[in-house]
Amino acid sequence: MSEASEGAVMTSAGEWLLGLRPDGDTVGPAPASSPATVAEAEADLGPGPVAWAVETAAGAAEKCVRQSPEIADGPVGLRTTRRSAEACCIAILRGLLHDTPPGLITVPPEAVDGNRDLVHRGVSLDRILRAVWTSHVHTYERLLAALRLLVEADRRPDESERVARLSFAYVEELTTAFTTQYAAEREHWAGSRTAARRKLVEDLLVGRPADPTAVENTLGLDLGHHHMAAILWTADGQEAQVSSPLHRLATDLVGASQAVRSLILPTGTSEVWVWLSWPRQPPADLAASIREGTAPTARCAGGVYTALGPPARGNQGFRASHLAARETQRVAQALDNPGTYAYADIAVLSLLTADAEHAERYMRDVLGPLAVPDPKVAAIRETLRLYLAHGRSRSLAAEDLFVAPTTVAYRVKRAEELMGRPLPQDHLPLLLALEISRVITP
């Protein structure tokens, strides 16, 4: 199926928008917006147009990031960018559907959060406005392509003119609001203690020399200590304020670690960086202690991820542990299962997927038809992965999956049928390909 549905041609102005559908027959990207935002949009537009907006926003975000990588610094930044683009795209669709005057278009809360997040990460206004227009042009081009399919030929010129006039007026309103908000937020942020801490942390992370006294006074840390970095973030964009579950979990993490010193630094609207430090090497089971000590808060918070870097000493340790936590974050985000992840848990997956293009090619070469993007096939892949990881034990794999051993046996047989061959005696290459499939979605 193309960008629009193959249904009947619409006749009234704007009604054709209800026929929008995402590209192709495969499952499109999941919404980055909250369930409440999606439900409200679907009540007005319907599931098809909202799915089209989600797909369009994902494409727009990718273009923006290719153009200006600083727009999305890591997986949380990319999701925030997508969420903002989604909200704006939905707002434009609803405005076009109801012929809303430009002056009555309001900036969606997700876009406000995204703009504030960019201010806190030091992204310049010109880069933000460039991203807004890149996103809008991408959306506009897809709208015109859909319009050609859904609107009768004799009505296309008038409707094309209306779409151009209103959609560009809407983005002008959004741009004006972003500019005003950016100036106000930047003035507030520039004078904050958090901004000073963020600047000094960024200097340390890129290897710039820092005065130990300034680090002590501003960050409360002794760079000569052993440091362990952590990154906490949410999938649903809840704000990292002092009263939020995200911040409470960060506080509990510090307590569970029994760190001598610590730093909790909100770095965006839904992400917190943490450093823990000790004058001596911390215990080897530190990650397990943190996971156990924060479990009650994590369960209550829901949807919160924690990525832990390994402890390391000195200036280099401060940076190295954070970079390892960032890599842990990348893999954990792809696994799409909130929880606490230590670098040691994902080190192999990190190595296997460091080059995404090469990893995906290897995965497809080894798995063949077992790599198709289908939920039922995904269940077969995961069953086979656990079966091989447990030394071909049906009972152990069944325990992990909460299914019967006979179900494991059936799925392993289906895996062999899909690949067109029995399981090899040396199953390491197959197991590696299955591990890659957990992070790089087929």
mmCIF file of N, CA and C in Angstrom, residues 235-327:
data_model
loop_
_atom_site.group_PDB
_atom_site.id
_atom_site.type_symbol
_atom_site.label_atom_id
_atom_site.label_comp_id
_atom_site.label_asym_id
_atom_site.label_seq_id
_atom_site.Cartn_x
_atom_site.Cartn_y
_atom_site.Cartn_z
ATOM 1 N N ALA A 235 10.915 6.099 28.724
ATOM 2 C CA ALA A 235 10.455 5.902 27.352
ATOM 3 C C ALA A 235 9.268 6.788 27.034
ATOM 4 N N ASP A 236 8.555 7.271 28.059
ATOM 5 C CA ASP A 236 7.334 8.034 27.808
ATOM 6 C C ASP A 236 7.501 9.530 27.955
ATOM 7 N N GLY A 237 8.741 10.006 28.149
ATOM 8 C CA GLY A 237 8.987 11.437 28.151
ATOM 9 C C GLY A 237 8.605 12.159 29.428
ATOM 10 N N GLN A 238 8.366 11.437 30.540
ATOM 11 C CA GLN A 238 8.036 12.140 31.780
ATOM 12 C C GLN A 238 9.228 12.976 32.217
ATOM 13 N N GLU A 239 8.959 14.143 32.765
ATOM 14 C CA GLU A 239 10.013 15.100 33.037
ATOM 15 C C GLU A 239 10.879 14.677 34.225
ATOM 16 N N ALA A 240 12.163 15.021 34.129
ATOM 17 C CA ALA A 240 13.141 14.665 35.156
ATOM 18 C C ALA A 240 13.219 15.764 36.220
ATOM 19 N N GLN A 241 12.080 16.076 36.828
ATOM 20 C CA GLN A 241 12.065 17.076 37.889
ATOM 21 C C GLN A 241 12.329 16.402 39.236
ATOM 22 N N VAL A 242 12.574 17.234 40.262
ATOM 23 C CA VAL A 242 12.940 16.707 41.574
ATOM 24 C C VAL A 242 11.875 15.763 42.126
ATOM 25 N N SER A 243 10.604 16.024 41.812
ATOM 26 C CA SER A 243 9.523 15.197 42.351
ATOM 27 C C SER A 243 9.156 14.021 41.446
ATOM 28 N N SER A 244 9.843 13.858 40.336
ATOM 29 C CA SER A 244 9.463 12.829 39.377
ATOM 30 C C SER A 244 9.983 11.461 39.795
ATOM 31 N N PRO A 245 9.336 10.365 39.319
ATOM 32 C CA PRO A 245 9.857 9.015 39.601
ATOM 33 C C PRO A 245 11.289 8.840 39.114
ATOM 34 N N LEU A 246 11.642 9.507 38.011
ATOM 35 C CA LEU A 246 12.994 9.392 37.468
ATOM 36 C C LEU A 246 14.020 9.942 38.460
ATOM 37 N N HIS A 247 13.730 11.097 39.032
ATOM 38 C CA HIS A 247 14.664 11.698 39.980
ATOM 39 C C HIS A 247 14.687 10.916 41.297
ATOM 40 N N ARG A 248 13.523 10.408 41.711
ATOM 41 C CA ARG A 248 13.489 9.600 42.944
ATOM 42 C C ARG A 248 14.315 8.333 42.783
ATOM 43 N N LEU A 249 14.251 7.741 41.589
ATOM 44 C CA LEU A 249 15.039 6.536 41.339
ATOM 45 C C LEU A 249 16.526 6.865 41.354
ATOM 46 N N ALA A 250 16.894 8.032 40.814
ATOM 47 C CA ALA A 250 18.300 8.443 40.838
ATOM 48 C C ALA A 250 18.786 8.605 42.278
ATOM 49 N N THR A 251 17.952 9.177 43.121
ATOM 50 C CA THR A 251 18.304 9.354 44.529
ATOM 51 C C THR A 251 18.459 8.004 45.225
ATOM 52 N N ASP A 252 17.546 7.077 44.941
ATOM 53 C CA ASP A 252 17.640 5.737 45.525
ATOM 54 C C ASP A 252 18.872 4.995 45.026
ATOM 55 N N LEU A 253 19.237 5.244 43.774
ATOM 56 C CA LEU A 253 20.428 4.606 43.212
ATOM 57 C C LEU A 253 21.668 5.036 43.993
ATOM 58 N N VAL A 254 21.760 6.331 44.304
ATOM 59 C CA VAL A 254 22.887 6.829 45.096
ATOM 60 C C VAL A 254 22.912 6.131 46.456
ATOM 61 N N GLY A 255 21.751 6.013 47.096
ATOM 62 C CA GLY A 255 21.693 5.360 48.395
ATOM 63 C C GLY A 255 22.080 3.900 48.335
ATOM 64 N N ALA A 256 21.590 3.192 47.316
ATOM 65 C CA ALA A 256 21.883 1.761 47.191
ATOM 66 C C ALA A 256 23.364 1.508 46.912
ATOM 67 N N SER A 257 24.031 2.454 46.275
ATOM 68 C CA SER A 257 25.443 2.280 45.924
ATOM 69 C C SER A 257 26.379 2.518 47.100
ATOM 70 N N GLN A 258 25.861 3.215 48.135
ATOM 71 C CA GLN A 258 26.681 3.608 49.281
ATOM 72 C C GLN A 258 27.897 4.419 48.841
ATOM 73 N N ALA A 259 27.695 5.255 47.817
ATOM 74 C CA ALA A 259 28.777 6.098 47.317
ATOM 75 C C ALA A 259 29.155 7.145 48.359
ATOM 76 N N VAL A 260 30.440 7.469 48.409
ATOM 77 C CA VAL A 260 30.920 8.502 49.327
ATOM 78 C C VAL A 260 30.525 9.877 48.814
ATOM 79 N N ARG A 261 30.593 10.060 47.491
ATOM 80 C CA ARG A 261 30.163 11.301 46.858
ATOM 81 C C ARG A 261 29.323 10.956 45.627
ATOM 82 N N SER A 262 28.519 11.917 45.204
ATOM 83 C CA SER A 262 27.670 11.647 44.039
ATOM 84 C C SER A 262 27.270 12.953 43.368
ATOM 85 N N LEU A 263 26.855 12.823 42.121
ATOM 86 C CA LEU A 263 26.338 13.952 41.345
ATOM 87 C C LEU A 263 25.118 13.466 40.577
ATOM 88 N N ILE A 264 23.995 14.165 40.721
ATOM 89 C CA ILE A 264 22.783 13.896 39.933
ATOM 90 C C ILE A 264 22.551 15.103 39.037
ATOM 91 N N LEU A 265 22.572 14.877 37.732
ATOM 92 C CA LEU A 265 22.513 15.981 36.779
ATOM 93 C C LEU A 265 21.423 15.747 35.732
ATOM 94 N N PRO A 266 20.262 16.413 35.832
ATOM 95 C CA PRO A 266 19.266 16.326 34.749
ATOM 96 C C PRO A 266 19.849 16.926 33.467
ATOM 97 N N THR A 267 19.754 16.203 32.370
ATOM 98 C CA THR A 267 20.355 16.669 31.119
ATOM 99 C C THR A 267 19.338 16.891 30.014
ATOM 100 N N GLY A 268 18.083 16.742 30.310
ATOM 101 C CA GLY A 268 17.033 16.951 29.328
ATOM 102 C C GLY A 268 15.701 16.799 30.013
ATOM 103 N N THR A 269 14.655 16.748 29.233
ATOM 104 C CA THR A 269 13.331 16.651 29.830
ATOM 105 C C THR A 269 13.015 15.256 30.344
ATOM 106 N N SER A 270 13.762 14.240 29.928
ATOM 107 C CA SER A 270 13.443 12.875 30.365
ATOM 108 C C SER A 270 14.690 12.022 30.559
ATOM 109 N N GLU A 271 15.792 12.654 30.984
ATOM 110 C CA GLU A 271 17.049 11.920 31.161
ATOM 111 C C GLU A 271 17.846 12.539 32.307
ATOM 112 N N VAL A 272 18.505 11.686 33.084
ATOM 113 C CA VAL A 272 19.344 12.122 34.200
ATOM 114 C C VAL A 272 20.680 11.387 34.122
ATOM 115 N N TRP A 273 21.774 12.129 34.300
ATOM 116 C CA TRP A 273 23.095 11.527 34.411
ATOM 117 C C TRP A 273 23.483 11.504 35.888
ATOM 118 N N VAL A 274 24.151 10.418 36.293
ATOM 119 C CA VAL A 274 24.576 10.263 37.678
ATOM 120 C C VAL A 274 26.030 9.813 37.696
ATOM 121 N N TRP A 275 26.795 10.356 38.647
ATOM 122 C CA TRP A 275 28.129 9.819 38.936
ATOM 123 C C TRP A 275 28.200 9.462 40.414
ATOM 124 N N LEU A 276 28.768 8.307 40.701
ATOM 125 C CA LEU A 276 29.000 7.832 42.057
ATOM 126 C C LEU A 276 30.504 7.718 42.238
ATOM 127 N N SER A 277 31.023 8.047 43.415
ATOM 128 C CA SER A 277 32.479 7.949 43.581
ATOM 129 C C SER A 277 32.855 7.476 44.974
ATOM 130 N N TRP A 278 34.019 6.799 45.035
ATOM 131 C CA TRP A 278 34.568 6.241 46.263
ATOM 132 C C TRP A 278 36.087 6.467 46.255
ATOM 133 N N PRO A 279 36.692 6.671 47.409
ATOM 134 C CA PRO A 279 38.151 6.822 47.437
ATOM 135 C C PRO A 279 38.876 5.509 47.130
ATOM 136 N N ARG A 280 38.184 4.372 47.355
ATOM 137 C CA ARG A 280 38.788 3.068 47.054
ATOM 138 C C ARG A 280 37.926 2.318 46.043
ATOM 139 N N GLN A 281 38.487 1.276 45.476
ATOM 140 C CA GLN A 281 37.765 0.456 44.493
ATOM 141 C C GLN A 281 36.474 -0.082 45.103
ATOM 142 N N PRO A 282 35.312 0.154 44.476
ATOM 143 C CA PRO A 282 34.047 -0.364 45.014
ATOM 144 C C PRO A 282 33.957 -1.875 44.842
ATOM 145 N N PRO A 283 33.042 -2.542 45.552
ATOM 146 C CA PRO A 283 32.937 -4.012 45.476
ATOM 147 C C PRO A 283 32.544 -4.494 44.084
ATOM 148 N N ALA A 284 32.918 -5.712 43.770
ATOM 149 C CA ALA A 284 32.667 -6.275 42.438
ATOM 150 C C ALA A 284 31.185 -6.476 42.162
ATOM 151 N N ASP A 285 30.389 -6.684 43.219
ATOM 152 C CA ASP A 285 28.956 -6.930 43.034
ATOM 153 C C ASP A 285 28.132 -5.646 43.135
ATOM 154 N N LEU A 286 28.759 -4.499 42.841
ATOM 155 C CA LEU A 286 28.087 -3.211 42.989
ATOM 156 C C LEU A 286 26.836 -3.115 42.126
ATOM 157 N N ALA A 287 26.923 -3.533 40.868
ATOM 158 C CA ALA A 287 25.766 -3.434 39.960
ATOM 159 C C ALA A 287 24.591 -4.243 40.500
ATOM 160 N N ALA A 288 24.877 -5.435 41.033
ATOM 161 C CA ALA A 288 23.807 -6.268 41.587
ATOM 162 C C ALA A 288 23.189 -5.602 42.816
ATOM 163 N N SER A 289 24.009 -4.970 43.635
ATOM 164 C CA SER A 289 23.494 -4.281 44.824
ATOM 165 C C SER A 289 22.598 -3.110 44.429
ATOM 166 N N ILE A 290 22.999 -2.383 43.397
ATOM 167 C CA ILE A 290 22.193 -1.261 42.921
ATOM 168 C C ILE A 290 20.869 -1.763 42.366
ATOM 169 N N ARG A 291 20.926 -2.828 41.585
ATOM 170 C CA ARG A 291 19.701 -3.373 40.993
ATOM 171 C C ARG A 291 18.730 -3.824 42.082
ATOM 172 N N GLU A 292 19.260 -4.490 43.105
ATOM 173 C CA GLU A 292 18.409 -4.964 44.192
ATOM 174 C C GLU A 292 17.887 -3.807 45.035
ATOM 175 N N GLY A 293 18.756 -2.834 45.319
ATOM 176 C CA GLY A 293 18.366 -1.725 46.184
ATOM 177 C C GLY A 293 17.378 -0.765 45.565
ATOM 178 N N THR A 294 17.359 -0.677 44.232
ATOM 179 C CA THR A 294 16.441 0.249 43.554
ATOM 180 C C THR A 294 15.201 -0.443 43.005
ATOM 181 N N ALA A 295 15.102 -1.758 43.171
ATOM 182 C CA ALA A 295 13.992 -2.518 42.581
ATOM 183 C C ALA A 295 12.610 -2.003 43.004
ATOM 184 N N PRO A 296 12.368 -1.733 44.294
ATOM 185 C CA PRO A 296 11.025 -1.264 44.677
ATOM 186 C C PRO A 296 10.649 0.055 43.998
ATOM 187 N N THR A 297 11.564 1.015 43.973
ATOM 188 C CA THR A 297 11.279 2.300 43.332
ATOM 189 C C THR A 297 11.105 2.123 41.829
ATOM 190 N N ALA A 298 11.933 1.274 41.229
ATOM 191 C CA ALA A 298 11.844 1.043 39.785
ATOM 192 C C ALA A 298 10.493 0.450 39.405
ATOM 193 N N ARG A 299 9.991 -0.478 40.239
ATOM 194 C CA ARG A 299 8.689 -1.086 39.950
ATOM 195 C C ARG A 299 7.575 -0.038 40.025
ATOM 196 N N CYS A 300 7.666 0.841 41.007
ATOM 197 C CA CYS A 300 6.644 1.890 41.152
ATOM 198 C C CYS A 300 6.740 2.915 40.028
ATOM 199 N N ALA A 301 7.968 3.232 39.626
ATOM 200 C CA ALA A 301 8.163 4.247 38.585
ATOM 201 C C ALA A 301 7.609 3.760 37.257
ATOM 202 N N GLY A 302 7.951 2.550 36.862
ATOM 203 C CA GLY A 302 7.464 2.000 35.596
ATOM 204 C C GLY A 302 8.032 2.740 34.401
ATOM 205 N N GLY A 303 8.479 2.022 33.397
ATOM 206 C CA GLY A 303 8.966 2.636 32.164
ATOM 207 C C GLY A 303 10.286 3.358 32.289
ATOM 208 N N VAL A 304 11.036 3.119 33.368
ATOM 209 C CA VAL A 304 12.312 3.795 33.581
ATOM 210 C C VAL A 304 13.460 2.819 33.297
ATOM 211 N N TYR A 305 14.448 3.301 32.558
ATOM 212 C CA TYR A 305 15.654 2.530 32.256
ATOM 213 C C TYR A 305 16.818 3.073 33.082
ATOM 214 N N THR A 306 17.730 2.197 33.473
ATOM 215 C CA THR A 306 18.969 2.598 34.119
ATOM 216 C C THR A 306 20.121 1.886 33.427
ATOM 217 N N ALA A 307 21.118 2.639 32.979
ATOM 218 C CA ALA A 307 22.312 2.079 32.343
ATOM 219 C C ALA A 307 23.509 2.393 33.224
ATOM 220 N N LEU A 308 24.258 1.368 33.610
ATOM 221 C CA LEU A 308 25.397 1.518 34.513
ATOM 222 C C LEU A 308 26.703 1.267 33.770
ATOM 223 N N GLY A 309 27.644 2.192 33.902
ATOM 224 C CA GLY A 309 28.983 1.956 33.389
ATOM 225 C C GLY A 309 29.818 1.251 34.435
ATOM 226 N N PRO A 310 30.962 0.685 34.071
ATOM 227 C CA PRO A 310 31.833 0.020 35.056
ATOM 228 C C PRO A 310 32.620 1.055 35.853
ATOM 229 N N PRO A 311 32.967 0.755 37.105
ATOM 230 C CA PRO A 311 33.791 1.689 37.881
ATOM 231 C C PRO A 311 35.172 1.861 37.252
ATOM 232 N N ALA A 312 35.674 3.083 37.308
ATOM 233 C CA ALA A 312 37.010 3.383 36.788
ATOM 234 C C ALA A 312 37.555 4.590 37.539
ATOM 235 N N ARG A 313 38.869 4.743 37.550
ATOM 236 C CA ARG A 313 39.502 5.727 38.432
ATOM 237 C C ARG A 313 39.952 6.979 37.677
ATOM 238 N N GLY A 314 39.880 8.113 38.382
ATOM 239 C CA GLY A 314 40.476 9.351 37.907
ATOM 240 C C GLY A 314 39.685 10.060 36.818
ATOM 241 N N ASN A 315 40.345 11.080 36.217
ATOM 242 C CA ASN A 315 39.696 11.841 35.142
ATOM 243 C C ASN A 315 39.235 10.936 34.020
ATOM 244 N N GLN A 316 40.125 10.037 33.609
ATOM 245 C CA GLN A 316 39.787 9.134 32.518
ATOM 246 C C GLN A 316 38.660 8.188 32.915
ATOM 247 N N GLY A 317 38.660 7.778 34.182
ATOM 248 C CA GLY A 317 37.593 6.905 34.659
ATOM 249 C C GLY A 317 36.244 7.597 34.666
ATOM 250 N N PHE A 318 36.221 8.878 35.025
ATOM 251 C CA PHE A 318 34.996 9.672 35.000
ATOM 252 C C PHE A 318 34.386 9.645 33.595
ATOM 253 N N ARG A 319 35.230 9.819 32.603
ATOM 254 C CA ARG A 319 34.776 9.844 31.201
ATOM 255 C C ARG A 319 34.469 8.435 30.690
ATOM 256 N N ALA A 320 35.374 7.486 30.962
ATOM 257 C CA ALA A 320 35.220 6.134 30.413
ATOM 258 C C ALA A 320 33.964 5.451 30.937
ATOM 259 N N SER A 321 33.661 5.614 32.214
ATOM 260 C CA SER A 321 32.471 4.980 32.770
ATOM 261 C C SER A 321 31.207 5.564 32.140
ATOM 262 N N HIS A 322 31.220 6.879 31.887
ATOM 263 C CA HIS A 322 30.048 7.506 31.256
ATOM 264 C C HIS A 322 29.874 7.003 29.825
ATOM 265 N N LEU A 323 30.959 6.904 29.076
ATOM 266 C CA LEU A 323 30.856 6.424 27.694
ATOM 267 C C LEU A 323 30.340 4.986 27.659
ATOM 268 N N ALA A 324 30.769 4.180 28.625
ATOM 269 C CA ALA A 324 30.263 2.809 28.700
ATOM 270 C C ALA A 324 28.776 2.806 29.053
ATOM 271 N N ALA A 325 28.366 3.727 29.936
ATOM 272 C CA ALA A 325 26.942 3.834 30.262
ATOM 273 C C ALA A 325 26.138 4.268 29.045
ATOM 274 N N ARG A 326 26.707 5.152 28.225
ATOM 275 C CA ARG A 326 26.017 5.579 26.995
ATOM 276 C C ARG A 326 25.839 4.399 26.043
ATOM 277 N N GLU A 327 26.848 3.563 25.940
ATOM 278 C CA GLU A 327 26.743 2.387 25.074
ATOM 279 C C GLU A 327 25.727 1.400 25.642
#
